[in-house]
XYZ file of C-alpha atoms in Angstrom:
771
model
C -28.004 -5.978 36.716
C -25.007 -3.952 35.559
C -22.627 -5.135 32.851
C -19.977 -5.681 35.507
C -22.194 -7.924 37.630
C -23.426 -9.778 34.524
C -19.807 -10.551 33.657
C -19.137 -11.750 37.179
C -21.890 -14.342 36.785
C -20.673 -15.593 33.402
C -20.141 -19.320 32.965
C -19.319 -21.620 30.059
C -21.864 -24.104 28.794
C -22.682 -26.213 25.714
C -25.777 -27.474 23.890
C -24.474 -30.941 23.039
C -21.359 -33.030 22.480
C -20.187 -35.764 20.066
C -21.750 -39.108 20.928
C -19.459 -41.683 19.377
C -16.536 -41.809 21.804
C -12.841 -41.515 21.043
C -12.735 -44.833 19.184
C -16.344 -44.883 17.946
C -17.302 -47.183 20.796
C -20.991 -46.351 20.364
C -21.021 -47.384 16.697
C -19.344 -50.691 17.509
C -21.682 -51.440 20.398
C -24.861 -50.632 18.449
C -23.850 -52.589 15.367
C -22.818 -55.468 17.619
C -26.280 -55.349 19.191
C -27.904 -55.443 15.749
C -25.864 -58.526 14.900
C -26.702 -60.240 18.193
C -23.094 -60.123 19.392
C -23.715 -57.434 22.066
C -26.494 -57.661 24.617
C -28.898 -54.827 25.247
C -27.447 -54.447 28.730
C -23.893 -54.200 27.371
C -24.986 -51.602 24.809
C -26.676 -49.467 27.463
C -23.619 -49.755 29.701
C -21.386 -48.519 26.867
C -23.752 -45.610 26.288
C -23.704 -44.671 29.992
C -19.900 -44.849 30.035
C -19.708 -42.514 27.028
C -22.083 -40.015 28.621
C -19.981 -40.045 31.768
C -16.821 -39.427 29.734
C -18.457 -36.607 27.772
C -19.473 -34.801 30.942
C -15.998 -35.314 32.407
C -14.351 -33.829 29.325
C -16.646 -30.804 29.394
C -16.115 -30.263 33.112
C -12.332 -30.664 32.789
C -12.383 -28.007 30.057
C -14.072 -25.598 32.458
C -17.665 -25.908 31.236
C -19.697 -25.119 34.314
C -23.080 -26.390 33.121
C -23.213 -29.590 31.048
C -26.053 -30.680 28.742
C -27.999 -33.873 29.321
C -30.426 -35.606 26.977
C -28.388 -34.642 23.905
C -26.802 -38.112 23.820
C -28.642 -40.529 21.542
C -28.375 -44.117 20.390
C -29.525 -43.003 16.938
C -31.126 -39.551 16.679
C -32.328 -36.887 19.109
C -35.513 -36.159 17.108
C -36.394 -39.844 17.303
C -35.735 -39.605 21.045
C -38.247 -36.755 21.194
C -40.794 -38.877 19.332
C -40.396 -41.483 22.058
C -40.537 -38.878 24.832
C -43.860 -37.495 23.584
C -45.304 -40.920 22.753
C -45.791 -40.286 19.033
C -44.977 -43.867 18.047
C -46.334 -44.765 14.579
C -49.017 -47.454 14.694
C -46.919 -49.875 12.629
C -44.129 -49.717 15.232
C -46.260 -49.785 18.375
C -46.230 -53.541 18.883
C -42.447 -53.721 18.497
C -41.906 -50.846 20.931
C -44.287 -52.353 23.483
C -42.631 -55.777 23.219
C -39.031 -54.523 23.420
C -38.503 -50.740 23.651
C -34.881 -50.881 22.495
C -35.545 -53.154 19.519
C -38.643 -51.097 18.703
C -36.607 -47.895 18.826
C -34.222 -49.252 16.211
C -37.144 -50.569 14.151
C -38.413 -46.995 13.862
C -34.937 -45.888 12.799
C -34.019 -48.689 10.402
C -37.172 -50.648 9.711
C -37.467 -54.416 9.716
C -38.433 -56.876 7.029
C -42.039 -56.456 8.233
C -42.305 -52.678 8.733
C -40.816 -49.632 7.035
C -38.793 -47.111 9.066
C -39.514 -43.447 9.584
C -38.458 -41.170 6.766
C -35.003 -39.657 7.166
C -33.867 -36.211 6.029
C -31.260 -33.555 6.739
C -31.210 -31.569 9.962
C -31.586 -28.036 8.584
C -28.497 -27.205 6.475
C -26.169 -29.781 8.037
C -25.117 -33.268 6.960
C -26.730 -34.758 10.061
C -29.889 -36.765 9.315
C -32.924 -36.945 11.602
C -35.928 -39.296 11.638
C -39.029 -37.397 10.556
C -41.987 -37.633 12.967
C -45.207 -38.960 11.429
C -48.305 -37.277 12.797
C -51.999 -37.055 11.986
C -55.323 -35.839 13.372
C -55.583 -38.995 15.498
C -52.103 -38.745 17.041
C -52.308 -39.052 20.828
C -49.278 -37.775 22.724
C -48.169 -39.229 26.060
C -45.176 -38.258 28.153
C -42.318 -40.741 28.543
C -39.654 -39.073 30.660
C -37.461 -42.122 31.222
C -34.577 -40.998 29.028
C -34.434 -37.259 29.845
C -34.940 -37.858 33.570
C -32.587 -40.842 33.711
C -29.719 -38.992 32.035
C -30.235 -35.919 34.230
C -30.053 -38.109 37.314
C -26.857 -39.734 36.023
C -25.158 -36.343 35.619
C -26.349 -34.985 38.959
C -25.153 -38.134 40.737
C -21.701 -37.512 39.253
C -21.649 -34.015 40.727
C -22.329 -32.014 37.572
C -24.441 -28.929 37.245
C -26.673 -30.178 34.428
C -29.213 -28.733 32.024
C -31.539 -31.151 30.161
C -31.981 -30.449 26.442
C -35.164 -31.263 24.488
C -36.284 -30.448 20.964
C -38.829 -27.694 21.470
C -42.525 -28.315 20.724
C -42.768 -25.860 17.828
C -39.696 -27.185 16.038
C -40.802 -30.773 16.638
C -44.127 -30.148 14.922
C -42.617 -28.091 12.110
C -40.197 -30.931 11.365
C -42.997 -33.519 11.238
C -44.888 -34.815 8.193
C -48.377 -36.213 7.751
C -48.393 -39.921 8.580
C -49.055 -42.432 5.789
C -52.723 -42.333 4.911
C -53.190 -38.817 6.280
C -54.132 -36.024 3.886
C -51.047 -34.394 2.402
C -52.262 -30.940 3.418
C -52.495 -31.859 7.111
C -50.483 -29.401 9.211
C -48.798 -31.054 12.238
C -48.597 -27.641 13.915
C -52.355 -27.881 14.477
C -51.503 -30.454 17.170
C -49.707 -27.876 19.308
C -52.463 -27.577 21.921
C -52.463 -31.363 22.248
C -48.669 -31.511 22.580
C -48.092 -28.730 25.113
C -49.571 -30.625 28.105
C -47.093 -33.428 27.367
C -44.206 -30.959 27.460
C -45.646 -29.602 30.690
C -45.566 -33.095 32.165
C -41.962 -33.637 30.997
C -40.899 -30.324 32.495
C -42.548 -31.149 35.807
C -40.798 -34.511 35.978
C -37.444 -32.927 35.136
C -37.929 -30.359 37.846
C -38.763 -33.097 40.333
C -35.527 -34.837 39.296
C -33.498 -31.740 40.148
C -33.390 -29.656 36.944
C -32.926 -25.963 37.613
C -32.964 -25.157 33.886
C -34.295 -27.001 30.825
C -33.229 -26.076 27.308
C -35.871 -26.248 24.572
C -34.278 -26.145 21.128
C -36.215 -24.178 18.520
C -33.924 -23.955 15.477
C -36.933 -24.023 13.129
C -37.575 -20.426 14.174
C -34.443 -19.208 12.351
C -36.194 -20.052 9.085
C -38.781 -17.844 7.391
C -41.999 -18.352 9.317
C -45.560 -17.311 8.634
C -47.468 -15.092 11.056
C -49.492 -18.141 12.094
C -46.326 -20.069 12.917
C -44.919 -17.161 14.901
C -48.203 -16.855 16.756
C -48.012 -20.561 17.557
C -44.517 -20.055 19.014
C -45.753 -17.137 21.081
C -48.677 -19.205 22.367
C -46.486 -22.199 23.133
C -44.088 -20.253 25.316
C -46.803 -18.171 26.870
C -48.454 -21.399 28.052
C -45.247 -23.164 29.083
C -44.012 -20.005 30.780
C -47.212 -19.745 32.777
C -46.727 -23.187 34.328
C -46.002 -23.148 38.031
C -44.455 -26.600 38.291
C -41.517 -26.247 35.939
C -37.791 -25.453 35.808
C -36.460 -22.237 34.340
C -36.709 -22.307 30.552
C -33.886 -21.562 28.125
C -35.146 -21.387 24.540
C -32.294 -22.038 22.119
C -31.870 -21.263 18.427
C -28.904 -21.771 16.138
C -27.675 -22.006 12.515
C -28.938 -18.533 11.530
C -30.507 -15.302 12.703
C -33.893 -15.381 14.398
C -35.337 -12.397 12.556
C -39.042 -11.927 13.231
C -39.017 -14.698 15.818
C -36.593 -12.782 18.049
C -39.134 -10.273 19.438
C -41.590 -13.150 19.917
C -39.148 -15.064 22.106
C -37.790 -11.948 23.804
C -41.303 -11.138 25.039
C -42.097 -14.708 26.080
C -42.342 -15.464 29.826
C -39.211 -17.627 29.816
C -36.063 -17.033 31.799
C -33.468 -17.181 29.034
C -32.598 -17.317 25.350
C -29.641 -18.990 23.663
C -28.633 -17.331 20.394
C -26.074 -17.988 17.686
C -23.712 -15.084 16.926
C -21.540 -16.732 14.241
C -21.693 -16.425 10.446
C -25.051 -15.080 9.202
C -26.390 -15.371 12.749
C -24.122 -12.480 13.765
C -27.143 -10.371 12.759
C -28.712 -11.504 16.036
C -26.605 -8.860 17.771
C -28.363 -5.999 16.005
C -31.685 -7.787 16.332
C -31.232 -8.137 20.059
C -30.386 -4.467 20.447
C -33.420 -3.529 18.339
C -35.817 -5.304 20.718
C -34.248 -3.685 23.764
C -32.183 -6.668 24.851
C -33.277 -9.229 27.422
C -33.639 -7.309 30.670
C -34.051 -9.624 33.618
C -33.161 -12.684 31.531
C -30.257 -14.993 30.851
C -28.527 -14.872 27.467
C -26.404 -17.800 26.317
C -24.179 -16.382 23.595
C -23.012 -18.830 20.919
C -19.779 -17.143 19.835
C -17.650 -20.265 19.173
C -18.482 -21.789 15.778
C -19.907 -25.230 16.536
C -19.964 -26.335 12.879
C -16.460 -25.667 11.644
C -13.036 -26.646 12.943
C -10.994 -23.443 12.807
C -9.763 -21.838 15.994
C -11.807 -18.992 17.359
C -10.766 -15.376 16.973
C -10.818 -14.808 20.703
C -10.484 -11.037 20.611
C -13.354 -10.724 18.124
C -15.548 -12.964 20.282
C -14.688 -11.015 23.416
C -15.718 -7.796 21.669
C -19.078 -9.352 20.796
C -19.525 -10.595 24.354
C -18.666 -7.185 25.780
C -21.423 -5.637 23.685
C -23.872 -8.304 24.817
C -23.182 -7.603 28.504
C -25.393 -4.546 28.317
C -28.282 -6.451 26.724
C -29.122 -9.160 29.264
C -29.243 -9.811 32.966
C -26.682 -12.615 32.663
C -24.447 -13.505 29.717
C -23.039 -17.007 29.470
C -20.754 -18.317 26.726
C -21.335 -21.338 24.479
C -20.568 -22.790 21.085
C -23.052 -21.693 18.433
C -24.815 -25.091 18.365
C -24.319 -28.660 19.537
C -20.755 -29.883 19.031
C -21.979 -33.138 17.476
C -21.215 -31.487 14.107
C -17.445 -31.494 14.689
C -14.949 -34.269 15.546
C -14.020 -34.995 19.129
C -10.378 -34.061 19.676
C -7.812 -32.351 17.437
C -4.914 -33.570 19.578
C -5.521 -37.067 18.174
C -4.340 -35.822 14.743
C -0.668 -36.491 15.417
C 0.243 -36.836 11.729
C -0.645 -33.249 10.863
C 2.029 -30.566 10.668
C 2.136 -29.168 14.226
C 1.730 -25.623 12.938
C -1.384 -26.550 10.951
C -2.728 -28.488 13.922
C -2.683 -25.243 15.911
C -5.260 -23.818 13.486
C -7.788 -26.519 14.374
C -10.333 -26.756 17.180
C -12.514 -29.866 17.519
C -15.126 -30.392 20.251
C -12.701 -30.629 23.179
C -10.805 -27.563 21.993
C -14.036 -25.636 21.420
C -15.109 -26.432 24.957
C -11.792 -25.021 26.163
C -12.205 -21.893 23.997
C -15.682 -21.408 25.419
C -14.348 -21.678 28.946
C -11.494 -19.280 28.196
C -13.888 -16.667 26.805
C -16.118 -17.005 29.862
C -13.073 -16.496 32.071
C -12.017 -13.439 30.083
C -15.488 -11.987 30.483
C -15.565 -12.698 34.211
C -12.041 -11.659 35.119
C -11.081 -9.256 32.349
C -8.774 -9.732 29.364
C -5.763 -9.234 31.624
C -6.394 -12.680 33.047
C -5.929 -14.341 29.649
C -3.208 -12.155 28.083
C -0.914 -15.062 27.209
C -3.732 -17.050 25.620
C -4.817 -14.067 23.513
C -1.256 -13.541 22.266
C -0.932 -17.202 21.279
C -4.296 -17.029 19.500
C -3.219 -13.949 17.518
C -0.045 -15.732 16.437
C -1.944 -18.818 15.293
C -4.455 -16.760 13.319
C -1.615 -14.851 11.629
C 0.201 -18.089 10.822
C -2.809 -19.394 8.942
C -3.515 -16.121 7.130
C 0.068 -15.846 5.895
C 0.655 -19.507 5.036
C 1.536 -20.399 1.408
C -0.915 -23.297 1.783
C -3.840 -20.915 1.577
C -3.043 -19.159 -1.738
C -1.949 -20.494 -5.148
C -1.590 -17.725 -7.797
C -2.054 -20.171 -10.702
C -5.373 -21.414 -9.296
C -6.609 -17.880 -8.717
C -5.634 -16.823 -12.222
C -7.526 -19.741 -13.741
C -10.711 -19.102 -11.756
C -10.620 -15.421 -12.695
C -10.526 -16.366 -16.390
C -13.736 -18.451 -16.316
C -16.348 -17.095 -18.686
C -20.024 -17.741 -19.368
C -19.141 -20.090 -22.229
C -17.413 -22.387 -19.736
C -20.576 -22.926 -17.707
C -23.006 -24.187 -20.385
C -23.132 -27.296 -22.569
C -22.633 -26.459 -26.247
C -25.904 -28.210 -27.255
C -29.413 -28.021 -25.735
C -30.765 -31.025 -23.870
C -33.026 -32.259 -26.699
C -30.080 -32.597 -29.076
C -27.956 -34.213 -26.395
C -30.672 -36.730 -25.492
C -30.987 -37.915 -29.083
C -27.201 -38.284 -29.420
C -27.006 -40.183 -26.135
C -29.826 -42.575 -27.065
C -28.006 -43.403 -30.270
C -24.671 -43.953 -28.548
C -25.928 -45.926 -25.519
C -28.799 -47.969 -27.030
C -30.458 -48.508 -23.644
C -33.854 -50.208 -23.153
C -36.929 -48.537 -21.736
C -36.648 -48.083 -17.945
C -32.855 -48.606 -17.889
C -31.454 -50.010 -14.656
C -28.356 -48.860 -12.813
C -27.016 -48.316 -9.296
C -25.824 -45.104 -7.729
C -22.133 -45.979 -7.544
C -20.772 -47.894 -4.588
C -21.156 -51.602 -3.823
C -20.768 -53.181 -0.356
C -17.616 -52.208 1.497
C -16.954 -55.629 2.995
C -14.750 -56.478 5.948
C -12.175 -57.816 3.491
C -12.033 -54.472 1.688
C -11.717 -52.475 4.897
C -9.031 -54.875 6.111
C -7.078 -54.458 2.868
C -7.236 -50.676 3.230
C -6.078 -50.908 6.849
C -3.281 -53.278 5.823
C -2.089 -50.802 3.202
C -2.099 -47.948 5.705
C -0.217 -50.051 8.263
C 2.330 -51.276 5.705
C 1.282 -54.934 5.939
C 0.738 -54.991 2.169
C 2.288 -52.831 -0.536
C 0.552 -50.769 -3.208
C 0.776 -53.590 -5.736
C -0.861 -56.034 -3.360
C -3.608 -53.555 -2.575
C -4.184 -52.896 -6.276
C -4.482 -56.624 -6.930
C -7.119 -56.964 -4.204
C -9.134 -54.021 -5.516
C -8.993 -55.278 -9.094
C -10.356 -58.630 -7.966
C -13.281 -56.820 -6.333
C -13.962 -54.763 -9.459
C -13.992 -57.940 -11.567
C -16.487 -59.535 -9.189
C -18.739 -56.454 -9.156
C -18.759 -56.090 -12.943
C -19.468 -59.802 -13.445
C -22.282 -59.698 -10.894
C -23.958 -56.687 -12.540
C -23.817 -58.325 -15.954
C -25.369 -61.491 -14.563
C -28.032 -59.540 -12.671
C -29.060 -57.765 -15.857
C -28.194 -54.165 -15.002
C -27.927 -51.892 -18.029
C -25.439 -49.211 -16.930
C -22.724 -50.510 -14.636
C -20.406 -49.098 -11.994
C -17.042 -50.366 -10.847
C -18.233 -50.444 -7.227
C -15.686 -48.023 -5.737
C -13.833 -50.611 -3.601
C -10.745 -48.406 -3.490
C -12.626 -45.413 -2.077
C -12.822 -44.709 1.633
C -15.478 -41.978 1.322
C -17.038 -40.088 -1.553
C -15.482 -36.783 -0.476
C -12.375 -37.881 1.370
C -11.179 -40.025 -1.545
C -11.002 -36.983 -3.820
C -9.793 -34.606 -1.129
C -6.750 -36.797 -0.591
C -5.816 -36.326 -4.268
C -6.393 -32.566 -4.516
C -4.036 -29.873 -3.343
C -5.407 -27.572 -0.671
C -7.171 -30.301 1.303
C -6.043 -31.876 4.577
C -7.203 -35.310 5.709
C -7.681 -36.415 9.319
C -7.234 -39.858 10.812
C -9.690 -39.596 13.698
C -11.979 -36.721 12.714
C -15.213 -38.742 12.747
C -18.567 -36.939 12.670
C -22.015 -38.543 12.866
C -24.017 -38.424 9.652
C -26.895 -40.681 10.746
C -27.275 -43.518 13.216
C -24.015 -45.450 13.220
C -22.813 -43.876 9.974
C -19.800 -41.664 10.688
C -17.730 -39.738 8.165
C -14.375 -37.979 8.327
C -14.873 -34.631 6.601
C -11.598 -33.421 5.133
C -10.343 -29.929 5.899
C -10.391 -27.460 3.028
C -7.410 -25.339 3.977
C -6.134 -23.731 0.771
C -6.557 -23.199 -2.962
C -7.651 -26.321 -4.867
C -6.104 -27.966 -7.914
C -5.817 -31.478 -9.401
C -2.200 -32.588 -9.819
C -3.143 -35.692 -11.843
C -6.179 -37.818 -12.857
C -7.962 -39.347 -9.888
C -10.348 -41.993 -11.284
C -9.431 -42.522 -14.922
C -7.237 -45.580 -14.369
C -9.956 -47.391 -12.395
C -12.552 -46.496 -15.029
C -10.367 -47.886 -17.808
C -9.863 -51.121 -15.904
C -13.595 -51.589 -15.249
C -14.712 -50.642 -18.759
C -12.225 -53.129 -20.169
C -14.121 -55.951 -18.449
C -17.504 -55.372 -20.135
C -19.234 -54.206 -23.294
C -21.916 -52.414 -21.259
C -21.378 -48.760 -20.353
C -19.602 -48.167 -17.046
C -20.204 -44.845 -15.312
C -17.347 -42.585 -14.366
C -18.073 -41.582 -10.760
C -17.219 -38.211 -9.198
C -18.405 -36.074 -6.298
C -19.667 -32.615 -7.244
C -18.227 -29.282 -6.133
C -21.035 -28.297 -3.754
C -20.898 -31.653 -1.987
C -17.097 -31.443 -1.837
C -17.628 -28.229 0.153
C -20.665 -29.274 2.169
C -19.096 -32.481 3.439
C -15.775 -30.879 4.230
C -14.797 -28.345 6.821
C -14.511 -25.338 4.532
C -12.168 -22.405 4.785
C -13.748 -19.344 6.340
C -11.337 -16.790 4.858
C -12.931 -16.420 1.404
C -16.431 -16.687 -0.086
C -17.746 -20.204 -0.628
C -18.478 -19.348 -4.255
C -14.773 -18.827 -4.918
C -13.859 -22.138 -3.323
C -16.606 -23.921 -5.280
C -15.254 -22.571 -8.558
C -11.782 -23.869 -7.733
C -13.140 -27.351 -6.998
C -15.306 -27.267 -10.129
C -12.312 -26.574 -12.354
C -10.406 -29.503 -10.844
C -13.408 -31.758 -11.482
C -13.828 -30.401 -15.015
C -10.364 -31.697 -15.833
C -11.350 -35.130 -14.500
C -14.633 -35.256 -16.439
C -12.858 -34.384 -19.690
C -10.201 -37.033 -19.030
C -12.872 -39.670 -18.336
C -14.566 -38.864 -21.618
C -11.255 -39.144 -23.432
C -10.766 -42.561 -21.817
C -14.067 -43.765 -23.313
C -16.661 -42.943 -20.696
C -20.100 -42.507 -22.288
C -21.714 -41.810 -18.895
C -20.217 -39.674 -16.134
C -22.036 -39.211 -12.829
C -21.226 -36.151 -10.731
C -23.045 -36.520 -7.441
C -24.524 -33.487 -5.672
C -26.459 -34.919 -2.699
C -25.643 -31.807 -0.691
C -27.161 -29.218 -3.049
C -30.368 -29.029 -1.013
C -28.585 -29.494 2.302
C -26.473 -26.371 1.838
C -29.458 -24.209 0.867
C -29.493 -21.166 3.185
C -32.202 -21.286 5.804
C -33.498 -17.838 4.912
C -35.168 -17.318 1.530
C -33.444 -13.973 1.020
C -30.055 -15.696 1.024
C -30.961 -18.463 -1.418
C -30.766 -16.897 -4.898
C -27.095 -15.989 -4.555
C -26.261 -19.458 -3.246
C -28.166 -21.286 -5.964
C -26.523 -19.142 -8.633
C -22.993 -20.118 -7.676
C -23.902 -23.683 -6.692
C -25.526 -24.546 -10.028
C -22.863 -22.646 -11.958
C -20.125 -24.662 -10.273
C -21.823 -27.927 -11.285
C -22.170 -26.776 -14.882
C -18.555 -25.590 -14.890
C -17.490 -29.088 -13.828
C -19.633 -30.887 -16.444
C -19.909 -28.644 -19.517
C -16.681 -29.568 -21.229
C -17.954 -32.805 -22.823
C -19.547 -33.768 -26.145
C -23.285 -33.962 -26.727
C -23.322 -37.778 -26.720
C -21.656 -38.029 -23.295
C -24.419 -38.420 -20.717
C -24.023 -36.472 -17.463
C -25.783 -37.929 -14.424
C -26.130 -36.460 -10.966
C -27.526 -37.826 -7.719
C -29.231 -36.399 -4.632
C -30.610 -38.106 -1.550
C -32.523 -37.591 1.699
C -33.656 -34.006 1.432
C -36.744 -31.931 0.779
C -36.413 -31.132 -2.918
C -39.422 -28.893 -3.418
C -37.509 -25.721 -2.585
C -34.841 -26.309 -5.232
C -36.754 -27.584 -8.264
C -35.651 -24.637 -10.381
C -32.059 -25.193 -9.326
C -32.249 -28.899 -10.220
C -33.263 -27.813 -13.709
C -30.411 -25.281 -13.771
C -27.869 -28.044 -13.203
C -28.609 -29.119 -16.785
C -27.717 -32.742 -16.017
C -29.044 -35.274 -18.510
C -30.192 -37.718 -15.791
C -30.832 -37.168 -12.093
C -31.351 -39.940 -9.540
C -32.991 -39.100 -6.240
C -34.085 -40.715 -2.982
C -37.785 -41.525 -3.242
C -38.590 -44.713 -1.318
C -39.212 -43.406 2.198
C -41.089 -40.422 0.806
C -43.260 -42.762 -1.312
C -42.173 -41.337 -4.682
C -43.271 -37.800 -3.768
C -40.342 -36.313 -5.655
C -41.575 -37.697 -8.992
C -44.756 -35.702 -8.632
C -42.821 -32.601 -7.583
C -40.602 -32.870 -10.653
C -43.609 -33.336 -12.936
C -45.425 -30.385 -11.392
C -42.330 -28.249 -11.927
C -42.167 -29.327 -15.577
C -38.761 -30.970 -15.257
C -37.855 -32.017 -18.835
C -34.962 -34.438 -18.386
C -34.498 -38.060 -17.347
C -35.106 -39.097 -13.749
C -34.260 -42.081 -11.567
C -36.386 -41.920 -8.381
C -35.135 -44.635 -6.032
C -37.126 -47.832 -5.460
C -34.937 -49.387 -2.756
C -34.267 -47.723 0.618
C -30.637 -48.647 1.173
C -30.524 -47.169 4.665
C -32.776 -49.942 5.937
C -31.971 -53.667 6.148
C -35.315 -54.436 4.491
C -35.145 -56.268 1.170
C -37.901 -54.886 -1.062
C -40.000 -57.358 -3.010
C -40.444 -57.114 -6.749
C -44.065 -56.151 -6.091
C -43.007 -53.215 -3.865
C -40.584 -51.983 -6.514
C -43.276 -52.329 -9.189
C -45.708 -50.323 -7.056
C -43.183 -47.522 -6.599
C -42.348 -47.509 -10.292
C -46.032 -47.298 -11.190
C -46.244 -44.206 -8.989
C -43.199 -42.827 -10.771
C -44.698 -43.560 -14.176
C -47.827 -41.670 -13.206
C -45.678 -38.553 -13.137
C -42.693 -39.230 -15.431
C -43.007 -40.716 -18.955
C -41.413 -44.150 -19.358
C -38.979 -42.736 -21.931
C -37.465 -40.561 -19.202
C -37.640 -42.893 -16.185
C -34.662 -44.843 -14.803
C -34.727 -47.628 -12.212
C -32.184 -47.487 -9.382
C -31.725 -47.640 -5.596
C -32.037 -44.549 -3.447
C -28.313 -44.227 -2.817
C -24.975 -46.045 -2.900
C -24.674 -49.561 -1.498
C -21.471 -49.333 0.550
C -23.268 -49.808 3.889
C -25.221 -52.874 2.779
C -24.156 -56.522 2.810
C -23.886 -58.682 -0.291
C -26.860 -61.009 0.475
C -29.343 -58.148 0.777
C -27.726 -56.345 -2.174
C -28.208 -59.329 -4.451
C -31.787 -59.908 -3.312
C -32.762 -56.240 -3.580
C -31.206 -55.715 -6.996
C -32.995 -58.842 -8.192
C -36.270 -57.193 -7.140
C -35.276 -53.935 -8.811
C -34.332 -55.554 -12.150
C -37.379 -57.821 -12.011
C -39.655 -54.830 -11.535
C -38.115 -53.028 -14.509
C -38.516 -56.089 -16.723
C -42.132 -56.608 -15.695
C -43.081 -53.026 -16.469
C -41.172 -53.043 -19.755
C -43.220 -56.060 -20.809
C -46.447 -54.341 -19.805
C -45.524 -51.167 -21.655
C -44.559 -53.174 -24.751
C -47.722 -55.079 -24.978
């Protein structure tokens, strides 16, 4: 096919779409179901209505082929676990008795059974449920969801393409099930899994699927020859099937590298590739393998992970080059749009000029459609749109919001002495022990306490003007008093003020820093029904005034026990925001670090003996390719040290990380030079303690003993068992006792019961160690 005829066939498509609805209807329906206030039937009706609306929005934007199967009640990897029948034995009875309740039991656990482990989806802030597999795993096809949602879309008149997590990525994301040898490789189950995918494909074809998309983002990571051979074998076997739809193998988040020739040679009908950010290297890679003659290419040229408008002329140039490399070129966002908010037009409080710089999911669908039209009909057909796009891009580039000379001068003056503590850890640890006087196995929490309905109502009342700032302050102070008094009574050693005044651990600070923009409706799914509103990092960052000092002073004045100052670290401030794309991330991180450094120093001056600077996103933001990691880790750890190195030796710096695979960043964790680190450890059965010990980590550690993302209340015995595992790796003198993460999503009854178990476990082990 010539480039001209390939352009004539071009259409717009997408890999996925936000699930929550314009008013987070899905969250409300699911949480109502959990509470018994919404029936299963009502929940499923809400979900079907949201799918229908998603497809309508995509079609109205001009997307000619809509995805199905991307919608999920909790997580699409969990949906794949159900579709291939890999239900853990401990959940089987619940799933058989009530599939919907059993599905949520796998996601959240119950008082009787633990949930699946949860971790980050590649380098995003989305969390997936980790499949648990072993040598005895028996896969069986369950096509009800993928087939049912395809049939819904087709009945509504849409041209639809089902989307499934591909078999290679599914196995590479899995872990050995509890009780299975740690060195078991789930990828060895590939030959057992492929017939199940064959069955799913056959049933989708029978339901009317012309194409099925198999997502293989794991192939953009560094892969061994054996793993690449497994991918080649998988698609050779699936491609050889006679009873199947056409196959579109999709990758995103980075360049394919050595996996590109493997997939290009595979007997499948199409590839979907990312051409944004570091994945722009896919263009040269595609040319190097001779393109995709006779195949369909879906070109991801609209950034599906950030919220800035597309440079349409740049994307059209990329698409024009791609026309000569494939039989058909279609246009898409770079990945599923679940990573961005739904609709920028809902942000009516933003400056209209700034609003024109933003593109959320609906706007990205429209950009995708416009690019497809430009490719089909020529740029002359979209002249007015291109001119408007150029003007908007120029407006942003020339805006005084984006550049502050004072901030840039300060960052340029940072020297090596600013990024290291004045004393080594051993000297600091001795000074901190003297100042704090803590017992063995000190207990603390991560920071937040339950965000109750009363607190959320007070915040809404303040926003709506139903109460004034003084009334709001009075309500928050009452909550802080209650939280401090409770912690003293419970026997915790290092306290927190509970963060009742904070809406979100990033947004709260972003709203007090220059250079950030906040949204009102920019919700993005983090996990399950947990949605966040990432702020927009639009310009140079500075701190006009202290952000937390007043609240710290108030809380510390209520108790003789140390209260932690609580901040969010520079890497997490970037990772959980929509970052600017007009300067290197390292430069932005340094700006944020300097603003936080001012806050840390002010907290110390106000009497804080312990300051926690959370970096849960350090691992999340790790580049997917090993070659890109050293540079990232250099600036990421430097920015943390820049934020925390301005304090005395006897001021203890804590940090926190959660729900990630830590093994790849052990050296970087050491480079942070924090005095104490707390980490998620419950769902992974204290694995991280062993990893830290093996790496020779020399500082204090608080591996979590309470999974706060599950409604389960751990018993004292469970906490003791986890702590014993921790003590097998970490000496008691360096071990802390804490939950996995903050408590804002939990209710007070389970918080009290769980903290009682946690403190009881610490006391029991202290007694054993003492005698």
